[in-house]
Coordinates of C-alpha atoms and ligand atoms in Angstrom, one line a residue:
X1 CA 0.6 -3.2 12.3
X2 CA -0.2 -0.1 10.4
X3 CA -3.6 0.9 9.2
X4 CA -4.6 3.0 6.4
X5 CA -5.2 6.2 8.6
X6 CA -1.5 5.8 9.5
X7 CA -0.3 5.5 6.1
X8 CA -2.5 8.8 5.6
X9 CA -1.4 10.8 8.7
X10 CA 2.4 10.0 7.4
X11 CA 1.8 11.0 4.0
X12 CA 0.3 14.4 5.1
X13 CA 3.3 15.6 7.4
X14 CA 6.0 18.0 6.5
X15 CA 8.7 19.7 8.5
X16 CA 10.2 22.9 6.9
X17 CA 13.0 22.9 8.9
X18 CA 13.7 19.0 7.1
X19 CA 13.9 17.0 10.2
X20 CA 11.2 14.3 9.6
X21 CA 12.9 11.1 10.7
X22 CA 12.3 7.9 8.7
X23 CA 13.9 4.7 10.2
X24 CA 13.6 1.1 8.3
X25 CA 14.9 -1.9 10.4
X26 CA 15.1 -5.1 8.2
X27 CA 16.5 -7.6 10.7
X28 CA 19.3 -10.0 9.4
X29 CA 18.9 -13.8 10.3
X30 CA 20.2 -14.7 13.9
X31 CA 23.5 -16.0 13.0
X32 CA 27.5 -15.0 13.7
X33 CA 27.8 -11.6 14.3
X34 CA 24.6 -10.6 12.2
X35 CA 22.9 -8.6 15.5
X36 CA 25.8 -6.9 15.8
X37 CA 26.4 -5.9 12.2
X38 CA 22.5 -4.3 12.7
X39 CA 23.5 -2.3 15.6
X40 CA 26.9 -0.5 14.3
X41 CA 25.0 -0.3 11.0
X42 CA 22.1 2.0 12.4
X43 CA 24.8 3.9 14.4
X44 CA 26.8 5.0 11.1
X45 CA 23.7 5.6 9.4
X46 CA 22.5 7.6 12.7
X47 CA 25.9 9.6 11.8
X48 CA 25.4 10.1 8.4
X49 CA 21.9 11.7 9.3
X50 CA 23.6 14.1 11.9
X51 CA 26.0 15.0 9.6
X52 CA 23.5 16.1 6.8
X53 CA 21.5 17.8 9.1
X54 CA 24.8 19.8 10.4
X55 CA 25.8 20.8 6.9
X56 CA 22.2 22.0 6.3
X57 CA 21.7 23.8 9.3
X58 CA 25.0 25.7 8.4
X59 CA 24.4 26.6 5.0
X60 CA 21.1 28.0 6.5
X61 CA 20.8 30.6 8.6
X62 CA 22.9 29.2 11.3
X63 CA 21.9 32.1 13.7
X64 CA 18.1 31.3 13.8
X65 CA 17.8 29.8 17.2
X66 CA 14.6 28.5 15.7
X67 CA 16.5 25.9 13.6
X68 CA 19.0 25.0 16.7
X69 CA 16.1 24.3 18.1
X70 CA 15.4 21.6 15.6
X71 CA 18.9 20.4 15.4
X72 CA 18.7 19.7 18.8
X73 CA 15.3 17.6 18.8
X74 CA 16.3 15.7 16.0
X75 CA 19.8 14.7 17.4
X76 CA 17.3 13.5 20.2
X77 CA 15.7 11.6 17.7
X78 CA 18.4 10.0 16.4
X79 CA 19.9 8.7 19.6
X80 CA 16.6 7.5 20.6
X81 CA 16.6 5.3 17.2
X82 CA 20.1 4.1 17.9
X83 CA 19.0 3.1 21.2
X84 CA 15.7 1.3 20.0
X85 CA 17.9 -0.7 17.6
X86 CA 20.1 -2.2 20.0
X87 CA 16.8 -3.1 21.6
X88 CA 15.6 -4.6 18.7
X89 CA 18.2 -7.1 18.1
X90 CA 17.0 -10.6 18.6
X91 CA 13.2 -9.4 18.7
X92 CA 12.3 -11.7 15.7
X93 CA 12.1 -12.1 12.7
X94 CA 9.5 -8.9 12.3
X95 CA 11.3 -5.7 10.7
X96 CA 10.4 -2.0 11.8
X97 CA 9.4 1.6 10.6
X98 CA 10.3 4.6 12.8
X99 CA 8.6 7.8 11.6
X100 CA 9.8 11.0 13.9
X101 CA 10.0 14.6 14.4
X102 CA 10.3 15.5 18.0
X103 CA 10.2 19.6 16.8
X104 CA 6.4 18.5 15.8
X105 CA 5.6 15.8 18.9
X106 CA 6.1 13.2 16.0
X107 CA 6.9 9.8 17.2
X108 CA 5.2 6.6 15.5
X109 CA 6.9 2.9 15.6
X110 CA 5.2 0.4 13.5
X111 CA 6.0 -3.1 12.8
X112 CA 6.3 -4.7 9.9
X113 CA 6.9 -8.0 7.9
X114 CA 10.3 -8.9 7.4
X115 CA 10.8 -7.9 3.7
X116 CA 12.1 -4.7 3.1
X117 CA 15.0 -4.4 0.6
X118 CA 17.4 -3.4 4.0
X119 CA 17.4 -1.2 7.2
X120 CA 17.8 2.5 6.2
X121 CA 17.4 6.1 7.9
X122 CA 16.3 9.1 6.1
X123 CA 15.7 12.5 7.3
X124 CA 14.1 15.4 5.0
X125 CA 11.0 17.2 4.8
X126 CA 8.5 14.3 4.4
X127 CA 8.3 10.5 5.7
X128 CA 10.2 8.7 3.5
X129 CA 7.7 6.4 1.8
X130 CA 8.8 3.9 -1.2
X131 CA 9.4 1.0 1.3
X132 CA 6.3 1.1 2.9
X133 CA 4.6 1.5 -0.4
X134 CA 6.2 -1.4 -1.4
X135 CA 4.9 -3.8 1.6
X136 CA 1.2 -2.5 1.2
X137 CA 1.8 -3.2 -2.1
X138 CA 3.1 -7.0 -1.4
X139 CA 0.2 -7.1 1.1
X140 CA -3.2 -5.7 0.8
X141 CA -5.6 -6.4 3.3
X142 CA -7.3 -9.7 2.1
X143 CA -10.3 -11.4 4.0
X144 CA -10.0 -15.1 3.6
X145 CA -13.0 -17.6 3.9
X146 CA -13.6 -20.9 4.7
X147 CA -16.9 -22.3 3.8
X148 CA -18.4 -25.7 3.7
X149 CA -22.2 -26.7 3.3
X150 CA -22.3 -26.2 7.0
X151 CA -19.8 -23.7 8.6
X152 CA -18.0 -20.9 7.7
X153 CA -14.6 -19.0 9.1
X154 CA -13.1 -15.5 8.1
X155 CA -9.7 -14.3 8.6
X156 CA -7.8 -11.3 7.3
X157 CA -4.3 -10.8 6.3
X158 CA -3.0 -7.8 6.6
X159 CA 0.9 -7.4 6.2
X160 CA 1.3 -10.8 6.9
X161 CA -0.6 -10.9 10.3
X162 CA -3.6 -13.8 10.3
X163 CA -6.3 -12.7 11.9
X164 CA -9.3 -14.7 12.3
X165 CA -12.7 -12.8 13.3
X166 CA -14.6 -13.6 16.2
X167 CA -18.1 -14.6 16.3
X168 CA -17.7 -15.3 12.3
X169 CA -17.9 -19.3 12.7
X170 CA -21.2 -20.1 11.8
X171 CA -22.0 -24.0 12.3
X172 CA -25.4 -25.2 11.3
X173 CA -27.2 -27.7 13.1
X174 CA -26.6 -31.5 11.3
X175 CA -29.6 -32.9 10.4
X176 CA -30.8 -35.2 7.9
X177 CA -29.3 -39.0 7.8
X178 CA -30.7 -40.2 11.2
X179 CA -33.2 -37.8 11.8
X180 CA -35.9 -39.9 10.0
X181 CA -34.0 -40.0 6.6
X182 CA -35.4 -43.6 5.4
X183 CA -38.9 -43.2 7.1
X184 CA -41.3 -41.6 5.5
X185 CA -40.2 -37.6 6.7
X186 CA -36.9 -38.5 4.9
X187 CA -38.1 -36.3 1.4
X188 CA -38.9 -33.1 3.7
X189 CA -35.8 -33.4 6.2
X190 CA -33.3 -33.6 3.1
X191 CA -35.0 -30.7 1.7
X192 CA -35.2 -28.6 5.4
X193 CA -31.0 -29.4 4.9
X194 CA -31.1 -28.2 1.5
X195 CA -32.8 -24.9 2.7
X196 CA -30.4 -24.5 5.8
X197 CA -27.4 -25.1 3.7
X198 CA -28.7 -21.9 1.0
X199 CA -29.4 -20.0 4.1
X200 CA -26.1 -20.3 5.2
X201 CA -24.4 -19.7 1.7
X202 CA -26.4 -16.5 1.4
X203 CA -25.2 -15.5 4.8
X204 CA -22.2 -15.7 4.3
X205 CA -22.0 -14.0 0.8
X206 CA -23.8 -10.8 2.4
X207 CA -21.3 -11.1 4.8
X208 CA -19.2 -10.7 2.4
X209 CA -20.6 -8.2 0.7
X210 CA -20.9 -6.0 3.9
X211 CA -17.4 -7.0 4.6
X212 CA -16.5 -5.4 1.0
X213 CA -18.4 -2.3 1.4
X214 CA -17.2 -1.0 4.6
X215 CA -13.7 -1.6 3.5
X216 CA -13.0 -4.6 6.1
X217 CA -10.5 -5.9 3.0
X218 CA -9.9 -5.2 -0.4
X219 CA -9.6 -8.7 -2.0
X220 CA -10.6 -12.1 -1.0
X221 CA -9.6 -15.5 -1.3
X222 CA -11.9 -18.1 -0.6
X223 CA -11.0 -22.1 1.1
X224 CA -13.4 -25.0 0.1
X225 CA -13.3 -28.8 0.3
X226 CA -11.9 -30.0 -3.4
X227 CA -14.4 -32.9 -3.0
X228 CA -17.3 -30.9 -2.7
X229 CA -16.7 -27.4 -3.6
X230 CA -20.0 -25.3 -3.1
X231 CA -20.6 -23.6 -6.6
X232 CA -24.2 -23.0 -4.7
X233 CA -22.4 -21.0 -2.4
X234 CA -20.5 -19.1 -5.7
X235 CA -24.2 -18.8 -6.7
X236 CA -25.1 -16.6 -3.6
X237 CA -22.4 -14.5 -4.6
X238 CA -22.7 -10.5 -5.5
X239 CA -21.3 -9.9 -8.6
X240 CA -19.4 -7.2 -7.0
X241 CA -18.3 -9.8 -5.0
X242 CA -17.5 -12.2 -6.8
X243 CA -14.9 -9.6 -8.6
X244 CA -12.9 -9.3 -6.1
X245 CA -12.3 -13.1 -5.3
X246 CA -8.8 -13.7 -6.4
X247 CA -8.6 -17.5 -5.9
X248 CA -9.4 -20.8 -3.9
X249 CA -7.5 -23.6 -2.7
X250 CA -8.6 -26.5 -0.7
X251 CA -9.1 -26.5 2.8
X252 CA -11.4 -28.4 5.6
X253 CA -12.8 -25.7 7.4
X254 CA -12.4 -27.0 10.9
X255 CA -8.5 -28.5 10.1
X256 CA -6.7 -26.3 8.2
X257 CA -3.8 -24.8 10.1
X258 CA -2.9 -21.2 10.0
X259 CA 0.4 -21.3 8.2
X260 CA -1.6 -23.2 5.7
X261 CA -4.1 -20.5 5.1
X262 CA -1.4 -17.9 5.1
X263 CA 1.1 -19.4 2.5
X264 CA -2.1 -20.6 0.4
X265 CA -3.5 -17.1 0.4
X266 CA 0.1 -15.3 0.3
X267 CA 0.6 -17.6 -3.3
X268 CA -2.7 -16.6 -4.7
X269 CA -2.5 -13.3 -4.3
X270 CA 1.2 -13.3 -5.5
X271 CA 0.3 -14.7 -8.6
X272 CA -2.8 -12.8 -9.0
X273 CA -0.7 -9.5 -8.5
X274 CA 2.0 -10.6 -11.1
X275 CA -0.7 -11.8 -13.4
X276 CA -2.9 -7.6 -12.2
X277 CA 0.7 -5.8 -13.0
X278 CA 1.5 -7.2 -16.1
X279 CA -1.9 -6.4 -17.9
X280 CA -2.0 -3.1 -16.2
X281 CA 1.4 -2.6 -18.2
X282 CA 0.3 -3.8 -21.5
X283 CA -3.2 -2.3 -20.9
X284 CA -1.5 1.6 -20.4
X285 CA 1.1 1.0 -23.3
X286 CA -2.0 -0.1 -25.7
X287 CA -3.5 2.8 -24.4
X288 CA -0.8 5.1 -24.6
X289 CA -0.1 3.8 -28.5
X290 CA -3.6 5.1 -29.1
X291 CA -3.4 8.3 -27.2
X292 CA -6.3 7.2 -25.5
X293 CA -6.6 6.2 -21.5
X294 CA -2.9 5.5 -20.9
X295 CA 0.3 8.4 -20.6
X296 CA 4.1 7.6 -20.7
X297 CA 6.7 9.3 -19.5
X298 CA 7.3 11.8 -16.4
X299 CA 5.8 14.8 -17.6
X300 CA 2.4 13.2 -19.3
X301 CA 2.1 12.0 -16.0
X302 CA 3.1 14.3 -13.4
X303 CA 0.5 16.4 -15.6
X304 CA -1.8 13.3 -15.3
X305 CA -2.0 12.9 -11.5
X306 CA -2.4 17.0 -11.4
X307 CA -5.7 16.5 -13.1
X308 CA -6.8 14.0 -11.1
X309 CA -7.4 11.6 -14.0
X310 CA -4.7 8.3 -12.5
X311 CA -6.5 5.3 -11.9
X312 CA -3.4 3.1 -11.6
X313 CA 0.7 4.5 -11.7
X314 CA 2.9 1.9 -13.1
X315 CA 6.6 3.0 -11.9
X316 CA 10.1 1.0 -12.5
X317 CA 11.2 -0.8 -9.6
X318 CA 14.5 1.2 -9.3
X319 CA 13.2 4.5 -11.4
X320 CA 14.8 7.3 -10.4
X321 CA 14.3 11.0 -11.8
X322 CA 14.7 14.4 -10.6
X323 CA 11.9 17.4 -10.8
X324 CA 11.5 20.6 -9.0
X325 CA 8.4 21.5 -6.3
X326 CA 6.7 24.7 -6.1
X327 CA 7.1 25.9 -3.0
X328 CA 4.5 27.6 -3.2
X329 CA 1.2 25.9 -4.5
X330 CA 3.2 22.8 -4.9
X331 CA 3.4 22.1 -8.3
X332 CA 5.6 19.4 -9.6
X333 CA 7.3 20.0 -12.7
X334 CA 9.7 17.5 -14.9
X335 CA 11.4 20.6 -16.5
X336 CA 13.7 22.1 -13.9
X337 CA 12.9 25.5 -14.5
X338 CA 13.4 27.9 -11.2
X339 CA 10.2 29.6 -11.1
X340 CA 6.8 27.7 -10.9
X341 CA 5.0 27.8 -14.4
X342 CA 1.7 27.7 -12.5
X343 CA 2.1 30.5 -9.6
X344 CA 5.4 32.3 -10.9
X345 CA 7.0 31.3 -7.1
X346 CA 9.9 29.8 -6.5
X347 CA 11.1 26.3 -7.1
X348 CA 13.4 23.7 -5.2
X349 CA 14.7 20.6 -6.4
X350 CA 13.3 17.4 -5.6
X351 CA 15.8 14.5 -5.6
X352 CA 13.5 11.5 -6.5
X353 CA 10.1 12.1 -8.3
X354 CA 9.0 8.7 -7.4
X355 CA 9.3 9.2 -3.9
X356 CA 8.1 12.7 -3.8
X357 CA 4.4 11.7 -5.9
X358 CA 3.6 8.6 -3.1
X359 CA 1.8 10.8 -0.8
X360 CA -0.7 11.8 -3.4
X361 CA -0.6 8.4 -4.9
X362 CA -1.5 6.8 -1.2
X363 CA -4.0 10.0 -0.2
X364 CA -6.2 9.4 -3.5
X365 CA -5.9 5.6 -3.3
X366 CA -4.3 5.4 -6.4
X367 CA -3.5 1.6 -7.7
X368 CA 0.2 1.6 -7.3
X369 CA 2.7 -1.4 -9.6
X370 CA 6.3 -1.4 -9.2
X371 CA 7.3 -2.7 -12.2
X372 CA 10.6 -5.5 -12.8
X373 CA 12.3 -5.9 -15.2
X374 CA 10.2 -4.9 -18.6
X375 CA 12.0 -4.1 -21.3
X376 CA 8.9 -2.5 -23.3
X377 CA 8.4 -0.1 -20.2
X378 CA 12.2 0.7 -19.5
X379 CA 11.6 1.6 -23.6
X380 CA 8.9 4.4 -22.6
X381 CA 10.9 6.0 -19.6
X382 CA 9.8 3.5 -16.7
X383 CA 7.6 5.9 -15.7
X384 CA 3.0 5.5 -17.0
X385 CA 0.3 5.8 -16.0
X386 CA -3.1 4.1 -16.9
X387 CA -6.4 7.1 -17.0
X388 CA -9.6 6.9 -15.6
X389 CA -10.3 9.6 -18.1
X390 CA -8.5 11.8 -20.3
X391 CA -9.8 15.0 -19.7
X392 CA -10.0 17.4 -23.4
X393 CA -7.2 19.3 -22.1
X394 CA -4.6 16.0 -21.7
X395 CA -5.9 15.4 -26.1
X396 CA -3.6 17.5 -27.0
X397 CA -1.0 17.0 -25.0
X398 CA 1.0 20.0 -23.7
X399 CA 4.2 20.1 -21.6
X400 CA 3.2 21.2 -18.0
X401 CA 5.4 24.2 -18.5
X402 CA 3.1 25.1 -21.5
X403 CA -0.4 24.7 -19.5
X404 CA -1.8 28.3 -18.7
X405 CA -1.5 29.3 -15.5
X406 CA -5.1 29.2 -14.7
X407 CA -6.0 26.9 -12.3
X408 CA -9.4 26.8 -13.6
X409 CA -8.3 25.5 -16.6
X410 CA -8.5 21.6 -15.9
X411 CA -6.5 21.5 -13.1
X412 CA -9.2 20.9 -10.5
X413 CA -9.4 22.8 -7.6
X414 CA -7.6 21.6 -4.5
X415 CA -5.2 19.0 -6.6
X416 CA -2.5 21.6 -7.0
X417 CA -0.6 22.4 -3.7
X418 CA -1.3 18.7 -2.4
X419 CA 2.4 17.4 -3.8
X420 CA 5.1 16.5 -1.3
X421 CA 8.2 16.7 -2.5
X422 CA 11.6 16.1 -1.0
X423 CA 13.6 18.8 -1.1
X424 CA 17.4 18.0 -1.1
X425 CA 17.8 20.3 1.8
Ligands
ZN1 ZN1 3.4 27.2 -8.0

């Protein structure tokens, strides 16, 4: 399973020469002739790679040895990926990233639930990231809890893997009924199991709370008996806490089977995403009306993200638009003009804007919606983006071609140059 520093380390790499290898398996269903379909499938995509990279290296300067060099290795890489599909057929029902550039040492293989829209292989100057933004997306890391007046589980999901941590299950002695509840001692033992069962609640929500802060999950979900559901234990709660809870469902603590938990947890959180998306949606266009905390359109917020002021990017699920990179300080610009308004260098083209901003979006933990089928945002280009801020500058807003060139000028220092685009080669 991939963790966020591996999300991070893809985001940050670039090859010049435009050999970064990005494999997605999605297996097919075991059936018929399904496994072999996936095999010769890979193989004519592997082709298709070879053959762009052969058309590029040629229009280049074919005489650099250097970028032979690179052909070479990523030839390598591709037959290695044919050969790792074959391998993979019958494995399951999990489906696979391959992220490789053997010119840089670059090999990472990461498995992944089975939902990606199909198996595909890319090769360009950065890791080709929309699928897996897509699946981190679908699945956050979410911590899970089961809590009754006397025990207590967590698990975490993370891209559909349950996990349930150790050492976490916290049982509390039983006392009370037969531990001289009708003598006389009965008034001070149902009060010593009233004070062990707010003990335990208040462990468990700074637990939580802990859990929270050192980023263990983002979101939680918590699993309590419907007969007796423990609003002391909500009580305990942080209010911080008790934010991110997205929903409960019933569960005994010590019964409950995993698939259970997972589908219970998987449902809340799909609905609770739905229900996040569509207010972020209304929420920016409100915004946007007012020309207050919300921007519309690729150039608003391509010049957004540059001033740092996104807090969450609503894109359309199949949005598609092209822009050029600087390739120099890496400025992203929705005009295709051929020098960079910002340094005066060179542009190149980037093929798809939406694939090319993911790296910033993922590096700067920017809330990320892919948004279906909304006629009011197809209306406003299918492209917004709700602010933190809006800085004075973004008031009046100016094409990014119009800004100054002065870097000082809003743009803060260090956003520009941290684009990736994908160049077409
Ligand atoms: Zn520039």
């Amino acid at each position: 399973m991939i963790a966020r520093e591996q999300i991070h380390e893809l985001a940050e790499f670039e090859d010049q020469s435009a050999c970064a290898l990005s494999f997605y398996f999605q297996p097919t269903p075991p059936r018929n002739k399904a496994h072999k379909e996936e095999a010769i499938l890979t193989k004519d995509l592997a082709r298709e790679a070879l053959r762009q990279l052969e058309s590029r290296s040629k229009s280049s300067n074919a005489s650099d040895s250097n970028h032979k060099d690179k052909f070479e290795s990523a030839r390598a890489d591709l037959d290695r990926i044919v050969r790792l599909s074959q391998d993979l057929r019958g494995t399951g029902p999990r489906a696979k990233a391959v992220f490789a550039c053997s010119a840089q040492g670059f090999w990472r293989e990461y498995d992944l639930p089975a939902q990606l829209s199909g198996t595909q292989l890319l090769v360009n100057r950065h890791f080709h990231l929309k699928p897996l933004a897509q699946l981190l997306g679908a699945f956050p890391s979410l911590g899970i809890v089961l809590v009754d007046r006397h025990r207590a589980r967590l698990f975490d999901l993370r891209l559909g893997e349950l996990t349930e941590r150790e050492g976490f299950f916290h049982p509390l002695t039983r006392r009370g009924r037969g531990d001289g509840f009708a003598g006389y001692d009965g008034g001070h033992a149902e009060r010593r199991v009233a004070d062990e069962t707010r003990q335990h609640f208040k462990f468990v929500a700074d637990f939580l709370k802990e859990a929270l802060d050192k980023g263990m999950f983002e979101k939680w979900i918590l699993g309590c008996q419907e007969t007796h559901s423990p609003p002391q234990f909500e009580a305990q709660l942080h209010p911080y806490v008790a934010q991110k809870l997205l929903g409960k469902f019933s569960a005994e603590v010590t019964h409950v089977s995993r698939n259970e938990i997972r589908s219970q947890a998987e449902r809340i959180f799909a609905e609770a995403q739905e229900k996040r998306c569509q207010e972020a949606v209304r929420e920016t266009l409100n915004q946007a009306g007012h020309h207050a905390r919300g921007v519309t359109g690729l150039r608003r917020v391509l010049n957004s993200l540059e001033l740092g002021e996104v807090q969450t990017l609503l894109v359309g699920q199949s949005y598609h638009a092209q822009a050029v990179e600087c390739s120099g300080c890496g400025h992203l610009d929705a005009h295709l003009v051929n020098f960079c308004p910002v340094c005066g260098r060179q542009t190149r083209e980037v093929v798809d804007v939406g694939e090319a901003i993911l790296p910033w979006v993922i590096r700067h933990d920017i809330e990320l919606f892919y948004v279906k089928d909304d006629p009011e945002f197809d209306k406003v280009g299918n492209i917004a983006a709700l602010l933190r801020f809006r800085s004075e500058q973004n008031n009046n807003v100016q094409s990014i071609a119009d800004t100054p060139a002065h870097p000082s000028l809003g743009r803060q220092k260090g956003l520009v140059g941290h684009y990736r685009g994908l160049a077409s080669g």
